[in-house]
Amino acid sequence: MKYKFADLFCGGGGMSLGLINSGLEDTVAVDFWEAAKLNYTTYEPLSHSEFMQLNLFEEENRSIVIEKLKEKKIDVLAGGPPCQGFSTLGKRSDDDCRNRLVDAYLEIALQVKPKMIIMENVPAIQSMKHESGLKYPEYAKKLLREHGYYAASVFMEGEKVGLAQSRKRLFLLAISQESVREIPDYEEVLLAELGAIEEKYEPRVLKDVIYDLPRYESNQGKDIAEIDGRPLYNHTVFKYRADNLARIQCVPYNGGLQDIPDELLSNHLKKMKSGGYGSGGFVKNLYGRLDWNKPSGTIVAGIKKITCGRYFHPECNRLLTVREAARLQSFPDDYLVKGGMIEQYTIIGNAVPPRFSEVIGTALSNVYLRYAKEDKE
């Protein structure tokens, strides 16, 4: 049988695509963002889900979603509550209102009582405190265990599952104790299943994933094009200001800010270059050019911002295009990302890589089926 899933905070559907690839059936998707609705509902493999455009901050909307998921008899609840309040790339705060969406997700899970639960977030959530006094993952696991679930948190690393990026994410995975026989050492069983799947993947680097794409420069490319008889989507380069272009052109292969002459830099960038703001990884990767023979860093929503990190193409004088970022995130080439350029980068950068959720969905389903009380079909 195919287990039905719902995807909360679904964005453009990265989580859903991977779960579909793992053999689960998409049924309901929820997100408040108009760009998420546009992209999720217009991509054919995702268009069969019932999309609910609701803000889950609001209790009334959570009640609507709970009733819908009960009506649909959802087997798997998946979702990645917005992580900006936890991410080390932003201004982290225990009081960030977005953190409360983790509680909203857990509230829905405990009301719906699915057979399996998948919650994704950034690794930095481990050090953030919930109002209970516990760190967020420990609070979530404790809560789920008190309500009859086996619960464990596991890391996923892009380089271990064939992604050419060093992305790391934390997944909370739970199985209803009512639905399965006793699972001794649940976390160990789960980790062993994940490890067996990860062994099937070969390491990949940037060259393996985007080398074949056209070498477009500033103000070249189209959102919809055709190359050698094949459609090519979202391989578009925005027009760079002359000062930024001059700086990029000075950056050698695998180089960065330190290679740009001071006369081309603003006072702010000069201070960064000289260590006036410290000499951490962010400064070292500023204006950074990628290396064909290494994975990229974590693909993030803010790639269009030139000072976001090491995201310059290894050869071209520009940042990665949306299509290049999408490939690094394991999105299929036939996924046309819609919306303005900033929305396109955000849809891709905020997404759960489909490869991540495919591996997670496969591992969790395998463990569930091994111990399930119900007849296996």
Short mmCIF file of C-alpha atoms in Angstrom, two decimals:
data_model
loop_
_atom_site.label_atom_id
_atom_site.label_comp_id
_atom_site.label_asym_id
_atom_site.label_seq_id
_atom_site.Cartn_x
_atom_site.Cartn_y
_atom_site.Cartn_z
CA MET A 1 0.00 0.00 0.00
CA LYS A 2 0.99 3.62 -0.46
CA TYR A 3 1.05 5.70 2.69
CA LYS A 4 -0.51 9.15 2.30
CA PHE A 5 1.42 12.20 3.47
CA ALA A 6 0.76 15.86 4.18
CA ASP A 7 3.51 18.47 3.83
CA LEU A 8 3.24 21.50 6.12
CA PHE A 9 5.27 24.65 5.31
CA CYS A 10 5.72 22.97 1.94
CA GLY A 11 7.32 25.86 0.03
CA GLY A 12 7.98 24.87 -3.55
CA GLY A 13 7.68 21.17 -2.77
CA GLY A 14 11.22 19.87 -2.22
CA MET A 15 10.15 17.71 0.72
CA SER A 16 7.12 16.42 -1.19
CA LEU A 17 9.07 15.48 -4.31
CA GLY A 18 11.49 13.34 -2.33
CA LEU A 19 8.71 11.64 -0.39
CA ILE A 20 6.91 10.84 -3.65
CA ASN A 21 10.16 9.34 -4.97
CA SER A 22 10.34 7.21 -1.80
CA GLY A 23 6.95 5.69 -2.63
CA LEU A 24 4.62 7.82 -0.51
CA GLU A 25 1.46 9.46 -1.88
CA ASP A 26 1.07 13.24 -1.78
CA THR A 27 -2.34 14.25 -0.44
CA VAL A 28 -2.31 17.66 1.27
CA ALA A 29 0.14 20.58 1.18
CA VAL A 30 0.01 23.71 3.34
CA ASP A 31 1.84 27.03 3.02
CA PHE A 32 0.94 30.68 3.49
CA TRP A 33 3.27 32.11 0.80
CA GLU A 34 1.74 32.96 -2.57
CA ALA A 35 4.96 31.97 -4.42
CA ALA A 36 4.83 28.54 -2.75
CA LYS A 37 1.27 28.03 -3.96
CA LEU A 38 2.19 29.14 -7.48
CA ASN A 39 5.11 26.74 -7.74
CA TYR A 40 3.62 23.77 -5.90
CA THR A 41 0.30 23.73 -7.73
CA THR A 42 1.68 24.25 -11.24
CA TYR A 43 4.35 21.52 -11.23
CA GLU A 44 2.57 18.41 -12.51
CA PRO A 45 4.07 15.81 -10.13
CA LEU A 46 2.83 17.91 -7.17
CA SER A 47 -0.43 19.17 -8.61
CA HIS A 48 -2.47 16.21 -7.31
CA SER A 49 -2.23 17.43 -3.70
CA GLU A 50 -4.94 19.55 -2.15
CA PHE A 51 -3.15 22.84 -1.48
CA MET A 52 -4.27 24.86 1.55
CA GLN A 53 -2.99 28.44 1.66
CA LEU A 54 -3.15 29.10 5.40
CA ASN A 55 -1.07 30.84 8.05
CA LEU A 56 -0.36 28.25 10.76
CA PHE A 57 0.46 30.95 13.30
CA GLU A 58 -3.31 31.26 13.70
CA GLU A 59 -5.12 28.72 15.88
CA GLU A 60 -8.23 28.79 13.69
CA ASN A 61 -6.17 27.79 10.66
CA ARG A 62 -4.45 25.00 12.56
CA SER A 63 -7.89 23.63 13.45
CA ILE A 64 -8.90 23.69 9.78
CA VAL A 65 -5.75 21.78 8.81
CA ILE A 66 -6.20 19.24 11.61
CA GLU A 67 -9.74 18.45 10.46
CA LYS A 68 -8.62 18.13 6.84
CA LEU A 69 -5.78 15.75 7.69
CA LYS A 70 -8.10 13.62 9.81
CA GLU A 71 -10.64 13.56 6.98
CA LYS A 72 -7.93 12.46 4.52
CA LYS A 73 -6.61 9.84 6.98
CA ILE A 74 -3.03 10.98 6.61
CA ASP A 75 -0.41 8.31 7.43
CA VAL A 76 2.68 10.56 7.40
CA LEU A 77 2.96 14.16 8.56
CA ALA A 78 5.98 15.94 7.08
CA GLY A 79 7.17 19.51 7.32
CA GLY A 80 9.97 21.95 7.87
CA PRO A 81 8.82 24.84 10.08
CA PRO A 82 10.65 28.04 9.03
CA CYS A 83 14.20 27.92 10.38
CA GLN A 84 15.25 31.60 10.23
CA GLY A 85 14.94 31.95 14.00
CA PHE A 86 17.40 29.10 14.49
CA SER A 87 19.83 29.54 11.61
CA THR A 88 23.38 30.67 12.36
CA LEU A 89 23.18 32.76 9.17
CA GLY A 90 20.65 35.08 10.78
CA LYS A 91 20.18 36.85 14.10
CA ARG A 92 19.34 33.87 16.26
CA SER A 93 16.86 34.43 19.05
CA ASP A 94 15.01 32.13 21.42
CA ASP A 95 12.15 34.64 21.22
CA ASP A 96 11.89 34.78 17.40
CA CYS A 97 8.17 34.35 16.71
CA ARG A 98 8.93 31.97 13.83
CA ASN A 99 10.24 29.47 16.37
CA ARG A 100 6.65 29.01 17.58
CA LEU A 101 5.84 27.28 14.31
CA VAL A 102 7.70 24.24 15.63
CA ASP A 103 5.08 24.11 18.42
CA ALA A 104 2.33 24.62 15.83
CA TYR A 105 3.66 21.67 13.84
CA LEU A 106 3.83 19.44 16.94
CA GLU A 107 0.32 20.50 17.99
CA ILE A 108 -1.04 19.42 14.61
CA ALA A 109 0.91 16.15 14.77
CA LEU A 110 -0.47 15.23 18.19
CA GLN A 111 -4.03 16.02 17.13
CA VAL A 112 -3.85 14.13 13.83
CA LYS A 113 -1.87 11.16 15.26
CA PRO A 114 -0.27 9.93 12.02
CA LYS A 115 1.62 6.65 11.81
CA MET A 116 4.86 8.51 11.00
CA ILE A 117 6.19 12.03 11.57
CA ILE A 118 9.02 13.82 9.73
CA MET A 119 10.15 17.28 10.85
CA GLU A 120 13.14 19.03 9.27
CA ASN A 121 15.21 21.96 10.53
CA VAL A 122 18.71 23.43 10.61
CA PRO A 123 21.30 21.76 12.89
CA ALA A 124 21.54 24.96 14.96
CA ILE A 125 18.08 24.24 16.40
CA GLN A 126 19.89 21.85 18.76
CA SER A 127 21.32 24.73 20.77
CA MET A 128 18.17 26.85 20.93
CA LYS A 129 15.99 26.69 24.04
CA HIS A 130 12.28 26.06 24.02
CA GLU A 131 10.21 27.93 26.62
CA SER A 132 10.07 24.65 28.57
CA GLY A 133 13.76 25.09 29.30
CA LEU A 134 14.78 22.13 27.10
CA LYS A 135 16.58 22.47 23.78
CA TYR A 136 14.09 22.26 20.91
CA PRO A 137 14.91 18.72 19.66
CA GLU A 138 14.90 17.32 23.20
CA TYR A 139 11.58 19.01 23.94
CA ALA A 140 10.03 17.67 20.73
CA LYS A 141 11.24 14.11 21.34
CA LYS A 142 10.08 14.17 24.96
CA LEU A 143 6.65 15.44 23.94
CA LEU A 144 6.20 12.82 21.22
CA ARG A 145 7.36 10.00 23.50
CA GLU A 146 4.86 11.10 26.14
CA HIS A 147 2.15 10.80 23.49
CA GLY A 148 3.02 7.31 22.33
CA TYR A 149 5.71 7.72 19.69
CA TYR A 150 9.16 6.36 19.15
CA ALA A 151 11.18 9.50 18.38
CA ALA A 152 14.77 10.19 17.35
CA SER A 153 16.69 12.97 15.64
CA VAL A 154 19.16 12.25 12.85
CA PHE A 155 21.55 14.31 10.73
CA MET A 156 21.55 14.35 6.96
CA GLU A 157 24.64 15.54 5.09
CA GLY A 158 24.45 16.39 1.41
CA GLU A 159 27.83 14.92 0.59
CA LYS A 160 26.76 11.52 1.97
CA VAL A 161 23.76 11.21 -0.34
CA GLY A 162 25.27 12.35 -3.62
CA LEU A 163 24.60 16.09 -3.40
CA ALA A 164 27.41 18.36 -4.56
CA GLN A 165 26.87 20.70 -1.63
CA SER A 166 27.85 20.54 2.03
CA ARG A 167 24.30 21.08 3.30
CA LYS A 168 23.46 19.62 6.72
CA ARG A 169 19.99 19.28 8.18
CA LEU A 170 18.44 17.74 11.28
CA PHE A 171 15.38 15.50 10.96
CA LEU A 172 13.08 14.47 13.79
CA LEU A 173 11.60 11.09 12.88
CA ALA A 174 8.82 9.40 14.84
CA ILE A 175 6.68 6.27 14.56
CA SER A 176 3.42 5.66 16.43
CA GLN A 177 3.86 2.91 19.00
CA GLU A 178 0.23 1.87 18.46
CA SER A 179 0.94 0.94 14.85
CA VAL A 180 4.04 -1.22 15.34
CA ARG A 181 5.45 -3.99 17.47
CA GLU A 182 8.06 -3.00 20.02
CA ILE A 183 11.16 -1.50 18.40
CA PRO A 184 14.16 -2.05 20.67
CA ASP A 185 16.80 0.66 20.22
CA TYR A 186 14.67 2.66 17.75
CA GLU A 187 17.38 5.24 17.08
CA GLU A 188 19.99 2.58 16.32
CA VAL A 189 17.61 0.76 13.98
CA LEU A 190 16.85 4.01 12.16
CA LEU A 191 20.51 5.02 11.85
CA ALA A 192 21.42 1.59 10.50
CA GLU A 193 18.70 1.88 7.85
CA LEU A 194 19.89 5.35 6.84
CA GLY A 195 23.50 4.19 6.73
CA ALA A 196 22.63 1.32 4.40
CA ILE A 197 20.92 3.76 2.00
CA GLU A 198 23.76 6.31 2.15
CA GLU A 199 26.26 3.62 1.10
CA LYS A 200 24.59 3.50 -2.32
CA TYR A 201 25.61 7.05 -3.20
CA GLU A 202 28.91 8.20 -4.68
CA PRO A 203 30.43 11.56 -3.66
CA ARG A 204 29.87 14.35 -6.18
CA VAL A 205 31.46 17.73 -6.83
CA LEU A 206 30.31 20.86 -8.61
CA LYS A 207 31.65 19.68 -11.98
CA ASP A 208 29.46 16.55 -11.83
CA VAL A 209 26.28 18.59 -11.51
CA ILE A 210 26.42 21.90 -13.40
CA TYR A 211 29.40 21.71 -15.79
CA ASP A 212 27.22 21.03 -18.85
CA LEU A 213 25.11 24.18 -18.46
CA PRO A 214 25.76 27.15 -20.78
CA ARG A 215 28.38 29.65 -19.58
CA TYR A 216 26.17 32.72 -19.44
CA GLU A 217 27.43 36.08 -18.21
CA SER A 218 25.75 39.23 -16.90
CA ASN A 219 22.28 39.88 -18.36
CA GLN A 220 22.22 36.66 -20.41
CA GLY A 221 19.89 33.65 -20.43
CA LYS A 222 16.12 33.17 -20.17
CA ASP A 223 13.68 31.65 -17.71
CA ILE A 224 12.43 29.40 -20.51
CA ALA A 225 14.87 28.44 -23.26
CA GLU A 226 15.81 25.49 -25.43
CA ILE A 227 19.34 24.08 -25.74
CA ASP A 228 20.10 21.26 -28.20
CA GLY A 229 16.40 20.46 -28.46
CA ARG A 230 15.92 20.23 -24.68
CA PRO A 231 14.09 22.77 -22.50
CA LEU A 232 16.29 24.75 -20.11
CA TYR A 233 14.54 26.57 -17.29
CA ASN A 234 15.66 29.37 -14.96
CA HIS A 235 19.21 29.63 -16.31
CA THR A 236 19.14 33.42 -16.21
CA VAL A 237 21.78 35.92 -15.14
CA PHE A 238 20.62 39.29 -13.86
CA LYS A 239 22.39 42.47 -14.93
CA TYR A 240 25.28 43.38 -12.63
CA ARG A 241 26.29 46.89 -11.67
CA ALA A 242 29.62 47.92 -13.19
CA ASP A 243 31.36 48.18 -9.79
CA ASN A 244 30.28 44.71 -8.72
CA LEU A 245 31.24 43.22 -12.07
CA ALA A 246 34.71 44.78 -11.82
CA ARG A 247 35.18 43.19 -8.39
CA ILE A 248 34.01 39.75 -9.52
CA GLN A 249 36.36 39.83 -12.50
CA CYS A 250 39.31 40.19 -10.11
CA VAL A 251 38.47 37.04 -8.19
CA PRO A 252 40.53 34.05 -9.40
CA TYR A 253 39.47 30.42 -9.38
CA ASN A 254 38.73 29.43 -5.77
CA GLY A 255 39.61 33.00 -4.69
CA GLY A 256 37.65 35.63 -2.79
CA LEU A 257 37.53 39.11 -1.28
CA GLN A 258 41.25 39.09 -0.45
CA ASP A 259 42.03 39.04 -4.18
CA ILE A 260 40.13 42.25 -5.01
CA PRO A 261 42.26 45.44 -5.08
CA ASP A 262 41.37 47.96 -2.35
CA GLU A 263 40.65 50.69 -4.90
CA LEU A 264 37.63 48.70 -6.11
CA LEU A 265 36.20 48.21 -2.61
CA SER A 266 33.88 50.31 -0.47
CA ASN A 267 35.08 51.31 3.00
CA HIS A 268 32.87 48.58 4.46
CA LEU A 269 34.45 45.90 2.25
CA LYS A 270 37.96 47.23 2.96
CA LYS A 271 37.29 46.84 6.67
CA MET A 272 36.05 43.30 6.11
CA LYS A 273 39.11 42.47 4.02
CA SER A 274 41.48 43.80 6.68
CA GLY A 275 39.81 41.81 9.46
CA GLY A 276 38.02 44.75 11.03
CA TYR A 277 34.94 42.61 11.58
CA GLY A 278 36.85 39.45 12.46
CA SER A 279 38.32 36.74 10.26
CA GLY A 280 35.65 34.01 10.40
CA GLY A 281 34.34 31.79 7.66
CA PHE A 282 31.84 34.34 6.40
CA VAL A 283 34.56 36.90 5.68
CA LYS A 284 36.77 34.28 4.04
CA ASN A 285 33.95 33.24 1.72
CA LEU A 286 32.76 36.73 0.83
CA TYR A 287 32.96 37.35 -2.93
CA GLY A 288 34.14 33.73 -3.12
CA ARG A 289 34.53 31.81 -6.37
CA LEU A 290 33.65 28.12 -6.34
CA ASP A 291 35.94 25.21 -7.18
CA TRP A 292 34.85 22.71 -9.85
CA ASN A 293 36.42 19.86 -7.90
CA LYS A 294 34.67 20.51 -4.58
CA PRO A 295 31.05 20.61 -3.42
CA SER A 296 29.47 24.03 -2.96
CA GLY A 297 28.56 25.37 0.44
CA THR A 298 24.95 25.23 1.59
CA ILE A 299 22.59 26.65 -1.03
CA VAL A 300 20.63 29.41 0.71
CA ALA A 301 17.72 31.67 -0.17
CA GLY A 302 19.88 34.79 -0.31
CA ILE A 303 22.21 33.74 -3.12
CA LYS A 304 21.08 36.67 -5.25
CA LYS A 305 22.76 38.92 -2.70
CA ILE A 306 26.33 39.21 -3.91
CA THR A 307 27.76 39.33 -0.38
CA CYS A 308 25.98 36.14 0.70
CA GLY A 309 29.06 33.90 0.52
CA ARG A 310 31.07 31.71 -1.87
CA TYR A 311 28.63 31.41 -4.74
CA PHE A 312 30.47 32.77 -7.81
CA HIS A 313 30.57 30.40 -10.78
CA PRO A 314 34.02 28.79 -11.18
CA GLU A 315 34.52 30.34 -14.65
CA CYS A 316 31.84 32.97 -15.28
CA ASN A 317 31.77 36.38 -13.63
CA ARG A 318 28.48 35.94 -11.83
CA LEU A 319 26.66 34.13 -9.06
CA LEU A 320 25.10 30.72 -9.60
CA THR A 321 21.86 30.85 -11.56
CA VAL A 322 18.58 29.54 -10.15
CA ARG A 323 18.93 26.43 -12.36
CA GLU A 324 22.44 25.74 -11.09
CA ALA A 325 21.24 26.15 -7.50
CA ALA A 326 18.26 23.90 -8.22
CA ARG A 327 20.52 21.15 -9.56
CA LEU A 328 22.72 21.40 -6.48
CA GLN A 329 19.54 21.00 -4.43
CA SER A 330 18.60 17.89 -6.51
CA PHE A 331 15.50 19.42 -8.11
CA PRO A 332 14.70 17.87 -11.52
CA ASP A 333 15.45 19.93 -14.63
CA ASP A 334 11.77 19.97 -15.66
CA TYR A 335 10.86 21.96 -12.53
CA LEU A 336 10.19 25.48 -13.82
CA VAL A 337 10.62 27.83 -10.86
CA LYS A 338 8.07 30.64 -11.14
CA GLY A 339 7.93 34.16 -9.72
CA GLY A 340 10.41 37.03 -9.63
CA MET A 341 14.14 36.35 -9.42
CA ILE A 342 14.28 36.82 -5.63
CA GLU A 343 11.28 34.51 -5.19
CA GLN A 344 12.92 31.89 -7.42
CA TYR A 345 16.14 31.87 -5.38
CA THR A 346 14.12 31.77 -2.15
CA ILE A 347 11.97 28.84 -3.33
CA ILE A 348 15.09 26.82 -4.16
CA GLY A 349 17.31 27.94 -1.27
CA ASN A 350 14.67 27.34 1.43
CA ALA A 351 13.70 23.93 0.08
CA VAL A 352 14.41 20.56 1.60
CA PRO A 353 16.53 18.89 -1.12
CA PRO A 354 14.33 16.18 -2.66
CA ARG A 355 17.23 13.75 -2.25
CA PHE A 356 17.16 14.31 1.53
CA SER A 357 13.46 13.56 1.88
CA GLU A 358 13.67 10.61 -0.52
CA VAL A 359 16.32 9.00 1.69
CA ILE A 360 14.46 9.90 4.89
CA GLY A 361 11.11 8.71 3.54
CA THR A 362 12.62 5.43 2.36
CA ALA A 363 14.41 4.74 5.64
CA LEU A 364 11.44 5.59 7.87
CA SER A 365 9.01 3.59 5.71
CA ASN A 366 11.36 0.58 5.75
CA VAL A 367 11.59 0.65 9.53
CA TYR A 368 7.84 1.08 9.88
CA LEU A 369 7.05 -1.80 7.52
CA ARG A 370 9.52 -4.08 9.28
CA TYR A 371 7.71 -3.64 12.59
CA ALA A 372 4.15 -2.85 11.46
CA LYS A 373 1.26 -4.65 13.15
CA GLU A 374 -0.96 -4.28 10.10
CA ASP A 375 -0.84 -6.68 7.15
CA LYS A 376 1.82 -5.73 4.61
CA GLU A 377 0.43 -5.21 1.14
#
